[in-house]
Coordinates of C-alpha atoms and ligand atoms in Angstrom, one line a residue:
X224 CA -12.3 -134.0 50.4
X225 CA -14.1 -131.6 52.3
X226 CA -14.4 -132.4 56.1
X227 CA -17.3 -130.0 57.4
X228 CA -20.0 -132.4 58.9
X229 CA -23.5 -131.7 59.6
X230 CA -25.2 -134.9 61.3
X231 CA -24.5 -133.9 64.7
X232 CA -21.7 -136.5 65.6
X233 CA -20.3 -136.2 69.1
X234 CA -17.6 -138.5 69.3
X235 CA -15.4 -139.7 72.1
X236 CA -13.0 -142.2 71.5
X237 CA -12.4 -143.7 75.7
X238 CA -11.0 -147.0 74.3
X239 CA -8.2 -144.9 73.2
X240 CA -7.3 -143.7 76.5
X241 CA -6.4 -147.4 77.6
X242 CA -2.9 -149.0 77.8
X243 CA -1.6 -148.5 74.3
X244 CA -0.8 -152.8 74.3
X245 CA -4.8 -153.1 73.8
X246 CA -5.0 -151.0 70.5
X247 CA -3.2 -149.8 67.2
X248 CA -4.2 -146.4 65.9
X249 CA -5.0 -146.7 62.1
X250 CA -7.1 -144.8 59.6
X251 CA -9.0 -146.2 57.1
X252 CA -8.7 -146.4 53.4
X253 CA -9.3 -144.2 51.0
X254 CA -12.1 -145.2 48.9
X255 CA -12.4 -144.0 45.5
X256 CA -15.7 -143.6 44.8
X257 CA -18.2 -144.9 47.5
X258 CA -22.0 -144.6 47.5
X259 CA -24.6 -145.2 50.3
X260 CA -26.1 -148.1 49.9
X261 CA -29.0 -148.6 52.8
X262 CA -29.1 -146.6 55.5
X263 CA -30.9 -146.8 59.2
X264 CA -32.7 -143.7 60.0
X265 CA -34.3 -145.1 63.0
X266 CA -31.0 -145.9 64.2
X267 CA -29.6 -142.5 63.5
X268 CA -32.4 -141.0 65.6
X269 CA -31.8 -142.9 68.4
X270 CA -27.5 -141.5 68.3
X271 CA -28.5 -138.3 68.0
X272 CA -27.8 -138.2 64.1
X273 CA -29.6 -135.8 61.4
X274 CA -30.4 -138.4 59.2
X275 CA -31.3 -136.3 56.5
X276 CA -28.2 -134.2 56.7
X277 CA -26.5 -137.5 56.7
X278 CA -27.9 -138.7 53.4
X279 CA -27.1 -135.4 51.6
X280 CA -23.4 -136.5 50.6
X281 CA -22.2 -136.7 54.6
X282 CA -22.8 -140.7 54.8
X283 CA -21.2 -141.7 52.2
X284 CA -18.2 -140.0 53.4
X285 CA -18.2 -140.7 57.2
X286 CA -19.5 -144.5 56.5
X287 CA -17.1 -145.3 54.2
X288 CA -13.9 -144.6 56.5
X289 CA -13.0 -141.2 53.9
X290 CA -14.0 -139.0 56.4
X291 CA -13.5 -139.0 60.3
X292 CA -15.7 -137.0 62.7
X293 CA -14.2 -135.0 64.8
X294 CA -13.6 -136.5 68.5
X295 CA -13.4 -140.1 67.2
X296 CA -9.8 -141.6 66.9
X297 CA -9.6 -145.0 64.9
X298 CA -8.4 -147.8 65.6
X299 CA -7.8 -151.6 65.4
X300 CA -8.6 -153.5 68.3
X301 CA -6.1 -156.2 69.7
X302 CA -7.5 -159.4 70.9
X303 CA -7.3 -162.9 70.8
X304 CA -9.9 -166.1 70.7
X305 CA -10.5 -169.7 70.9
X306 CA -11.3 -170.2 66.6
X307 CA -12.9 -173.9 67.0
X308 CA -11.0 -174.9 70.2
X309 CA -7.8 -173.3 68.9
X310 CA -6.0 -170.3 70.6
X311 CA -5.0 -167.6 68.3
X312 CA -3.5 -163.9 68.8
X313 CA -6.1 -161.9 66.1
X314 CA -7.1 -158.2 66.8
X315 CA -9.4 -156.5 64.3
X316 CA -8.0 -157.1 60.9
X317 CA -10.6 -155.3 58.9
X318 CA -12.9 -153.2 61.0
X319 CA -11.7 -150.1 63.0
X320 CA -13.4 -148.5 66.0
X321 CA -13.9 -145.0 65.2
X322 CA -14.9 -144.5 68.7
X323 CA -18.5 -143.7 71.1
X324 CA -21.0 -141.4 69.7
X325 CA -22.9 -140.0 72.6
X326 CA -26.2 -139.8 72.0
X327 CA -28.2 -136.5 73.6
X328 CA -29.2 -138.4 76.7
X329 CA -25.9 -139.8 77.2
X330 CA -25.6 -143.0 76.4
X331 CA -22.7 -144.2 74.7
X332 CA -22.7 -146.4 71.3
X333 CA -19.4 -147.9 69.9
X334 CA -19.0 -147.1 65.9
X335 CA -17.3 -149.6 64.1
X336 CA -16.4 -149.4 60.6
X337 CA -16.1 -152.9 59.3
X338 CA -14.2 -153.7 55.9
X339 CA -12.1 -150.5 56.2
X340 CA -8.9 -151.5 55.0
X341 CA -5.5 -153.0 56.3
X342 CA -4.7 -153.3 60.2
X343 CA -1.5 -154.8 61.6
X344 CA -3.4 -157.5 62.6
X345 CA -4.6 -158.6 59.1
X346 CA -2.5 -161.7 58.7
X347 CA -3.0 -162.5 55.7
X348 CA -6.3 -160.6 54.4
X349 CA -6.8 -158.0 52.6
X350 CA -8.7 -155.9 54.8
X351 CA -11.6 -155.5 53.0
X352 CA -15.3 -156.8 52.9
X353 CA -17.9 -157.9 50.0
X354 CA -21.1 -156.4 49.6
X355 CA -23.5 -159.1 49.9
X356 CA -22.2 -160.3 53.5
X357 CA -22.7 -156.7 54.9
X358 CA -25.8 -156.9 53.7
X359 CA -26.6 -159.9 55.8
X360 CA -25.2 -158.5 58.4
X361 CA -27.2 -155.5 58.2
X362 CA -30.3 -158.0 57.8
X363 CA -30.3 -160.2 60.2
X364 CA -28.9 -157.6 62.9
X365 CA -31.6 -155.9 62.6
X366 CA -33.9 -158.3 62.6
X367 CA -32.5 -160.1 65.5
X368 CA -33.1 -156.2 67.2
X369 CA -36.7 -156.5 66.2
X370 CA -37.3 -159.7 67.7
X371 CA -35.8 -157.6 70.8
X372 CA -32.6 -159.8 71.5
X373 CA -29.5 -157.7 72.3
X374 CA -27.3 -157.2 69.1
X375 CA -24.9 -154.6 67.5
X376 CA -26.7 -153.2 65.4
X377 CA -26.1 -151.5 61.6
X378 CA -26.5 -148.4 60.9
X379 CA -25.4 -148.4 57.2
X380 CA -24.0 -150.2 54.2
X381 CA -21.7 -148.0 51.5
X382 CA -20.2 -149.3 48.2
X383 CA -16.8 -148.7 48.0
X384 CA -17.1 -148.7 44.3
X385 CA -13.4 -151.2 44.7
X386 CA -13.7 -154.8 44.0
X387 CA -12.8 -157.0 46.7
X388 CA -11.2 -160.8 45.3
X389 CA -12.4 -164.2 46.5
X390 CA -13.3 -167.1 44.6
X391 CA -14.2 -164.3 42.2
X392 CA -14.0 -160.1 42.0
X393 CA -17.0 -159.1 44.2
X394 CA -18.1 -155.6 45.0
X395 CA -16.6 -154.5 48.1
X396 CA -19.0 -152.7 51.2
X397 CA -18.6 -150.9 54.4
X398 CA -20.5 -152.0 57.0
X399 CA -20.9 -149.1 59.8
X400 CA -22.0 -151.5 63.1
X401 CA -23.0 -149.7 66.6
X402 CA -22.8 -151.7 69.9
X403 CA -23.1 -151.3 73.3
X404 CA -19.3 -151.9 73.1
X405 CA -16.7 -154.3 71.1
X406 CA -15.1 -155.8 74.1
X407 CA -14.9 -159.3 74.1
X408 CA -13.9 -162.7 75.7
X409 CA -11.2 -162.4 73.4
X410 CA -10.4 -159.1 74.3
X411 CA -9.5 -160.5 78.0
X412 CA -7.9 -163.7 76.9
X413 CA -5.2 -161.3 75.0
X414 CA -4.3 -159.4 77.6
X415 CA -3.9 -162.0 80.3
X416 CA -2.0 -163.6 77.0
X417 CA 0.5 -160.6 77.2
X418 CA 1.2 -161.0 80.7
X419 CA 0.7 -157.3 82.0
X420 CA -1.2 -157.2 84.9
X421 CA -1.9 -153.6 85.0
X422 CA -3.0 -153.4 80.9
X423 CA -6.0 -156.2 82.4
X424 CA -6.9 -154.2 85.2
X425 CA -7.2 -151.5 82.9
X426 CA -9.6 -153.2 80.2
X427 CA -11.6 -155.0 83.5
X428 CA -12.3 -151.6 85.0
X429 CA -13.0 -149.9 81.3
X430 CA -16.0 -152.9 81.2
X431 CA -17.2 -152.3 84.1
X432 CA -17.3 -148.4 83.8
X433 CA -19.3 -149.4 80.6
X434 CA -21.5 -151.8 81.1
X435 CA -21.9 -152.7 85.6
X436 CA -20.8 -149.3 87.0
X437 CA -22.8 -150.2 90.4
X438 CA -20.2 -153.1 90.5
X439 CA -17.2 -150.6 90.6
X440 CA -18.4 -150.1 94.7
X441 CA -18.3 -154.4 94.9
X442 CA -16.2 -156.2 97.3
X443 CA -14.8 -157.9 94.6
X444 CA -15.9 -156.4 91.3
X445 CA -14.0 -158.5 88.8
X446 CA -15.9 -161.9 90.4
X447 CA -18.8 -159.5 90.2
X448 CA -17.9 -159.2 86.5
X449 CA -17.2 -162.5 85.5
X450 CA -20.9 -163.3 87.6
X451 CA -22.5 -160.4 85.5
X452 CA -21.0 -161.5 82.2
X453 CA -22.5 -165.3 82.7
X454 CA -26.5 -164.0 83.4
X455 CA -25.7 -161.7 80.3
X456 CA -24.3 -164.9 78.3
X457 CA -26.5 -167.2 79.5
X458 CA -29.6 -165.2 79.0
X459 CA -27.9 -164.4 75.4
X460 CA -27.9 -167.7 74.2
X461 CA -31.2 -169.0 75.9
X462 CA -32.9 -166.0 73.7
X463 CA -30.9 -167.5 70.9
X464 CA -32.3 -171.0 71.3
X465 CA -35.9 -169.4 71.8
X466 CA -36.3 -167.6 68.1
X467 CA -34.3 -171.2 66.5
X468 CA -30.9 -168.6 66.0
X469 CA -27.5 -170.5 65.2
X470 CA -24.8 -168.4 65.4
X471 CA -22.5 -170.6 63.7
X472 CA -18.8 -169.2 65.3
X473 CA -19.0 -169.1 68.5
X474 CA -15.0 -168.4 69.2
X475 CA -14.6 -166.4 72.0
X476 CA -13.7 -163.2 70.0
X477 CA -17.4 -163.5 69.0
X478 CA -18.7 -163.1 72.6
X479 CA -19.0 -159.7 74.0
X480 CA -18.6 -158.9 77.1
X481 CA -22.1 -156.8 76.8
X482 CA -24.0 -159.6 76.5
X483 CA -25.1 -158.5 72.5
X484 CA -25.3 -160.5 69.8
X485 CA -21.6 -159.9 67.7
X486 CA -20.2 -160.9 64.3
X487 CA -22.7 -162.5 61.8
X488 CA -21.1 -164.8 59.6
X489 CA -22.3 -167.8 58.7
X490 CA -25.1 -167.6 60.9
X491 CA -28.6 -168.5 60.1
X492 CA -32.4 -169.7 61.7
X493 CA -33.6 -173.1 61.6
X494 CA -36.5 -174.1 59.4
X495 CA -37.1 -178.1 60.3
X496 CA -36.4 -177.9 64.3
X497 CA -33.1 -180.6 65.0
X498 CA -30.8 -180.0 67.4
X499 CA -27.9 -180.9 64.8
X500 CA -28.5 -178.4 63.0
X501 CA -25.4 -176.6 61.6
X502 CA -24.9 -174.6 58.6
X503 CA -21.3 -173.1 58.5
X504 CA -19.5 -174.1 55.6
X505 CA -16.6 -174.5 58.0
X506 CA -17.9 -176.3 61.1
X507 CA -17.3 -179.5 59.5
X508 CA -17.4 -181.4 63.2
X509 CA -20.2 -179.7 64.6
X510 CA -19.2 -178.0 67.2
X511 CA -21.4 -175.1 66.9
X512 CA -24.6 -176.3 66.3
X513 CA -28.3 -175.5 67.3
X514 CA -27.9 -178.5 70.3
X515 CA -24.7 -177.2 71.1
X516 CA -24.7 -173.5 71.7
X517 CA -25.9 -173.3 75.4
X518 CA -22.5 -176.1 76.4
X519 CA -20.4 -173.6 73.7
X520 CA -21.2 -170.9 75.9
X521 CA -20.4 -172.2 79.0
X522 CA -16.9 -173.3 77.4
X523 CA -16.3 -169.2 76.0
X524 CA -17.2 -168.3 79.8
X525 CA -14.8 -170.4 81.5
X526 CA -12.3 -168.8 79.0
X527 CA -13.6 -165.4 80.2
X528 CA -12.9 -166.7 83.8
X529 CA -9.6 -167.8 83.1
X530 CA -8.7 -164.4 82.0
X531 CA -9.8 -162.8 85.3
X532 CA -8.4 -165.0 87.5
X533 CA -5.0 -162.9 88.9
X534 CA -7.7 -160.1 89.3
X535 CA -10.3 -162.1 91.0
X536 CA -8.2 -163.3 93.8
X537 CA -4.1 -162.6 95.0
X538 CA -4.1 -166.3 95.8
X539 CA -4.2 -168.9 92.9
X540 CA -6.3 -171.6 94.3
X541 CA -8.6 -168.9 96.0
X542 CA -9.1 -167.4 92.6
X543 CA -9.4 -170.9 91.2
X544 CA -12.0 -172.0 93.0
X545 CA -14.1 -168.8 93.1
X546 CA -14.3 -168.7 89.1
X547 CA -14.9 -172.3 88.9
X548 CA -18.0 -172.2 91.3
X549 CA -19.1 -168.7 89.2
X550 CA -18.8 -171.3 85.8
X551 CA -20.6 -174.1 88.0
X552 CA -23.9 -171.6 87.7
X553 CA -24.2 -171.4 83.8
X554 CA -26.5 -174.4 83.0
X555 CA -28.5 -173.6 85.5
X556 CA -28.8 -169.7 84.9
X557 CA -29.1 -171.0 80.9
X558 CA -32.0 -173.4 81.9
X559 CA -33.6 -170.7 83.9
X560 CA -33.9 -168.3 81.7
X561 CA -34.4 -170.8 78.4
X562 CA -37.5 -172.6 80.6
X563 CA -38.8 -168.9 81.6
X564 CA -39.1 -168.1 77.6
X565 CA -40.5 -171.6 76.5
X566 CA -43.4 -170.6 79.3
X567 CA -44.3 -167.9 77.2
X568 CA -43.8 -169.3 74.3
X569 CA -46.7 -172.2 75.5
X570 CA -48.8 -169.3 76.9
X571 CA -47.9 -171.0 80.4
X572 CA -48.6 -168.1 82.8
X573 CA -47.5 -170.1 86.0
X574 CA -45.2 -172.4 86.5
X575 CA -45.8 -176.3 87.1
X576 CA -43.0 -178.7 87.9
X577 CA -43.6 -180.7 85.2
X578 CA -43.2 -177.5 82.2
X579 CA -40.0 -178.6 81.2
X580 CA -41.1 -181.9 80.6
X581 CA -43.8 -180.7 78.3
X582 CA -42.2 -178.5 76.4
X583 CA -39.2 -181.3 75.9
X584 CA -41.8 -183.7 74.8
X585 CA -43.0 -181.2 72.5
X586 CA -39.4 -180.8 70.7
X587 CA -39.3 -184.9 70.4
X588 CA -42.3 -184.8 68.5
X589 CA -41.1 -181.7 66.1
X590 CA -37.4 -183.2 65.7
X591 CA -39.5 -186.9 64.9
X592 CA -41.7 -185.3 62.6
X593 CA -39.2 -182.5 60.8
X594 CA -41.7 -180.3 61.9
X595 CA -41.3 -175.9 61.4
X596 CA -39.5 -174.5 64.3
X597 CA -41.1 -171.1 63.7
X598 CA -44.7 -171.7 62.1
X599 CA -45.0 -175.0 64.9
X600 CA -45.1 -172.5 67.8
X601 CA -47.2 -169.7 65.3
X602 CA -49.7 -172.4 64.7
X603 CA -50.1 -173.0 68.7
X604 CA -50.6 -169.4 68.8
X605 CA -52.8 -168.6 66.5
X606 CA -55.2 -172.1 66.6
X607 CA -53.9 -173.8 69.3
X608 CA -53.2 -177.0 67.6
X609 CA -50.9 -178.6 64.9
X610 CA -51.8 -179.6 61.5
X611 CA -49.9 -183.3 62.2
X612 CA -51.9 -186.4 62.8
X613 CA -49.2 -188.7 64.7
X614 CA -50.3 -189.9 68.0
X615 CA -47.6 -188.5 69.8
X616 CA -48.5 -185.0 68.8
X617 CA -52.3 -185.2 69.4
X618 CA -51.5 -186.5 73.0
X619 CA -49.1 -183.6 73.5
X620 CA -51.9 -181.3 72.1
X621 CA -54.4 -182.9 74.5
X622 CA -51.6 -182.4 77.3
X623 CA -50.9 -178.8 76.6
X624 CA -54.9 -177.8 76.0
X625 CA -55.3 -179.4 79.9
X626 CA -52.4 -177.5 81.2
X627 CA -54.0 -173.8 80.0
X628 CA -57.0 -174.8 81.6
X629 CA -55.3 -175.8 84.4
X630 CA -54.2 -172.3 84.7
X631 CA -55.5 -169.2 87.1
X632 CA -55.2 -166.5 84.0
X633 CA -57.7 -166.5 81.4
X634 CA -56.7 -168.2 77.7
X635 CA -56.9 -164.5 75.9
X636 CA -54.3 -163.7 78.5
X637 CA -52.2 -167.0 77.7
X638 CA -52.9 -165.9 73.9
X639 CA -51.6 -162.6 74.2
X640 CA -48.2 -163.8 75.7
X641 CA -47.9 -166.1 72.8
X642 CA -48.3 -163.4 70.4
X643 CA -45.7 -161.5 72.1
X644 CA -43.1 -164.8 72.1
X645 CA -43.6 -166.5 69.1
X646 CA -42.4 -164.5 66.3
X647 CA -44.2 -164.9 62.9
X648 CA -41.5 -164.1 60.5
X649 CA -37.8 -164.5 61.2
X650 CA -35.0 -164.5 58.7
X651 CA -35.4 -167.3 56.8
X652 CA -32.0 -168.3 54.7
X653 CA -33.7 -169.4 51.4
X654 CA -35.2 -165.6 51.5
X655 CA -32.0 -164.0 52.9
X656 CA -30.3 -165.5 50.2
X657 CA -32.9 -164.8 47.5
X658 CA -32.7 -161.1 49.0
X659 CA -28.9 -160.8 48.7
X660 CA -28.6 -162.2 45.5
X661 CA -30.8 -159.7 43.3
X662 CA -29.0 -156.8 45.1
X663 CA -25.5 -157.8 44.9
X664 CA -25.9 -159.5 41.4
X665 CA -28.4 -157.5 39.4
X666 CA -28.6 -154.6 41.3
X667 CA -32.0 -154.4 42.6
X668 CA -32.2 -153.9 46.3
X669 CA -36.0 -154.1 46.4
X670 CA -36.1 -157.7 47.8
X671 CA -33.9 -156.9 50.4
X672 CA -36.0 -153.7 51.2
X673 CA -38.9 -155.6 51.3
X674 CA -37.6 -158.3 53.7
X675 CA -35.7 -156.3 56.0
X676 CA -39.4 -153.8 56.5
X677 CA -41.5 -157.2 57.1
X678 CA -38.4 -158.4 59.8
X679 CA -38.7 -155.1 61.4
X680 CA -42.5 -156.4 63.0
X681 CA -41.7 -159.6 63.1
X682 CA -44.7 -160.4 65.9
X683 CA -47.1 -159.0 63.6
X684 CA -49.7 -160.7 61.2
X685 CA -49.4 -158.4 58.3
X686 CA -49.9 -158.7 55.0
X687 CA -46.4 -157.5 54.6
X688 CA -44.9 -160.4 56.5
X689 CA -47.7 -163.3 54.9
X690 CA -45.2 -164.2 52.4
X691 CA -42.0 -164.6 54.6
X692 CA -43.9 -167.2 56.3
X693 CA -43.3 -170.1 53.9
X694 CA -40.8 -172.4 55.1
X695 CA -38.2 -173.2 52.0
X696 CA -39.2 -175.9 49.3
X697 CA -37.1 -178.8 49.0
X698 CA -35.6 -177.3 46.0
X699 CA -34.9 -173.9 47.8
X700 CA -33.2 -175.1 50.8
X701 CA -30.1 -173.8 52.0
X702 CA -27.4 -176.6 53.3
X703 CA -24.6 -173.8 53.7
X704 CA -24.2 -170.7 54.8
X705 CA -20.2 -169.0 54.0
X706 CA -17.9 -166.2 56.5
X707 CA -17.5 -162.8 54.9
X708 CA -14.0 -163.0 54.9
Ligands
AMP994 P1 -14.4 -163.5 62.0 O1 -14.4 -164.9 61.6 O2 -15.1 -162.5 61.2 O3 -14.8 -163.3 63.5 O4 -12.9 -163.0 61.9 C1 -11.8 -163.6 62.6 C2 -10.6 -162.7 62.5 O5 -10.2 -162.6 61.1 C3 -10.7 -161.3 63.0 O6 -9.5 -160.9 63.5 C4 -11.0 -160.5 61.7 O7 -10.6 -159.2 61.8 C5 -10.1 -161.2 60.7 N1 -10.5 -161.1 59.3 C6 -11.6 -161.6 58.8 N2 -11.7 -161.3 57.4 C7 -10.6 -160.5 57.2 C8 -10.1 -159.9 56.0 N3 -10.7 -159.9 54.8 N4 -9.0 -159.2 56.1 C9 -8.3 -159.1 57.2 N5 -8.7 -159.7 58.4 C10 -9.9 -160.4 58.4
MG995 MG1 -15.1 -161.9 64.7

């Protein structure tokens, strides 16, 4: 295989220079005969990446793990999580870091190769991952990017050209993911797990390098960390509940200490608004559902806290009671930023005491009525009115009309805002689904082409997005959503 590479990679691995307990060094696997699959220029622009040199034999290479840039050093990630209340040692058992590329004005982007063979923490997997839920991945990524909440991102999906077995031989896919970083709660909670102080000062100070440098100069950074972390979190999740997003496994090695938007499984968007709503195949209880997120997050955090707390403070109860009082601000940093959001979202350009209230009210009515998450608030904001005739709707249309009028800035302005909150087009499941299927089973990646260039302006009315805009038929709905393991 030859190695010369022509895309420009500039590759540092810093994760690498960390206490050797946080990481295992591992290449990936050979694959025999792997093929580009989709590919994101735009993203390869913004790394510093010649994405036409790239497509000319190079990706197929680098993004299937056959080929490793120079400068980047992969490995497996240790960490551990709360699975569904549970405490488990895990680390990455299929995905390796292959390091940061530096893009030319110096940021830094983690690249993760995901479904690239054996680790030593594989348990029992295999290591590897199927094309179709890479392909959701890359989709709804990228999609959540578009609708401008924090995410990894994808950069691109190759064939391996290997099956992979689950209920039944699948093709098997690399998914090449790019984040701010891959730390994670999880991350923390395994090495306050191991018991070496100096190896959690070591991965606190690496986060903080990356992602709050002006906190390295704090009094006490790690509190300033763990306070940093919960507006990132918090904010996270309030963005989440604004677009209708479930995530669907929120164990703490799914929350990243960079506040992005990691590990899409089983996630999916609501159609009818309820706050029950839950489609994991495996969150049988619950736990994780629409309703639930913002508590679920608070929960991870306190985890996160937990972690800290022999860096936070020499003294036990000091520390105690400093990271209890930094957990103590969540709901109301979540309801802050959650009631900031639902402002715009109802063109509210001040704010009233009684805004919560109204847009509450407004979620009765659309849980009563099974009403469209997504085309409820589009209707608001294109003709200021729902098509429903039940009192309590009218009299909250009545409310809301007297509340813009109420207002200092002019309705166009209040319009405009809406326009800007209240996405058209998000990833609908029944059309995810639809998508996946006629790539991974007959081949034809046009669907998914389609959907993913409609979700990239997903505020737009275009004729592109027109047909994404149809919630699913009874007959189309999706109940269920799987993990890609
Ligand atoms: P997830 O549910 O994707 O967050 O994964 C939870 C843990 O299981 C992580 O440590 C993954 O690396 C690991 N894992 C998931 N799928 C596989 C697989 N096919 N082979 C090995 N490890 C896996
Ligand atoms: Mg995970």
């Amino acid at each position: 295989m030859s190695s010369s590479f022509r895309a420009g990679w500039h590759f540092d691995n810093s994760y690498a220079a960390l206490p050797g307990a946080l990481y295992v060094r591992q290449n990936p696997a050979r694959r025999a005969l792997p093929s580009l699959v989709v590919f994101n220029a735009a993203l390869a622009r913004r790394l510093g990446l010649d994405g036409e040199a790239l497509q000319n034999g190079e990706a197929a290479r680098v993004f299937s793990g056959n080929a490793v840039p120079a400068g980047a050093a992969p490995l497996a990630q240790a960490y551990a999580g709360h699975q569904f209340g549970g405490f488990t040692m895990l680390g990455d058992g299929r995905a390796l870091l292959l390091g940061e590329q530096i893009a030319p004005d110096g940021a830094r982007f983690d690249v993760q190769l995901k479904g690239a063979g054996r680790t030593p923490f594989s348990r029992r997997g295999d290591g590897n991952a199927a094309l179709g839920p890479m392909l959701r991945e890359y989709l709804v990524s990228e999609a959540m990017h578009a609708l401008g909440i924090p995410t990894t991102r994808s950069l691109a999906v190759v064939a391996t050209g290997e099956p992979v077995y689950r209920e039944s031989a699948l093709p098997g896919a690399v998914l090449t993911r790019v984040a701010a970083s891959h730390i994670r709660v999880g991350s923390f909670e395994y090495a306050r797990g191991i018991g070496e102080l100096p190896t959690l000062k070591a991965l606190a100070d690496y986060a903080i390098r990356r992602h709050h440098p002006a906190l390295s100069g704090a009094a006490n950074p790690y509190l300033g960390l763990l306070h940093a972390v919960i507006e990132r979190q918090a904010g996270l999740v309030a963005r989440w509940m604004l677009v209708g997003f479930i995530h669907g496994v929120m164990n703490t090695d799914n929350v990243s200490i960079s506040g992005e938007t990691i590990d899409y499984g089983p996630c999916a968007f609501m159609d009818a608004y309820h706050p029950d709503t839950v489609f994991s195949s495996i969150d049988d209880q619950g736990r994780y559902a629409y309703g639930n997120q913002p508590a679920i997050g608070q929960w991870n955090l306190a985890r996160f806290a937990e972690s800290l707390l022999p860096l936070i403070a020499a003294e036990p109860e000091t520390a105690l009671k400093l990271a209890a009082a930094a957990i103590r601000r969540f709901p109301a940093v979540y309801e802050a930023a959650w009631l900031n959001g639902m402002r715009r979202k109802l063109g509210l350009l001040d704010a009233r005491a009684d805004d919560a209230a109204l847009a509450a009210d407004l979620l009765a009515a659309m849980q009563a009525h099974g009403l469209d998450f997504t085309n409820t608030f589009r209707a608001l904001t294109e003709r200021q009115t729902i098509d429903h005739a039940a009192p309590d709707i009218q009299t909250w249309l009545t409310r809301w009309q007297a509340r813009l009028d109420n207002q200092p800035a002019p309705r166009g302005e209040a319009l405009a805002a809406m326009r800007q909150a209240n996405p058209v087009i998000i990833p609908r499941n029944h059309q995810v689904e639809a998508a996946l299927e006629a790539a991974v089973n007959d081949g034809d990646l046009a669907p998914f082409l389609c959907l993913h260039a409609a979700l990239a302006r997903p505020y737009d009315d275009t004729r592109e997005n027109t047909p994404y805009r149809a919630p699913p038929l009874p007959s189309e709905r999706v109940y269920q959503t799987f993990c890609g393991t």
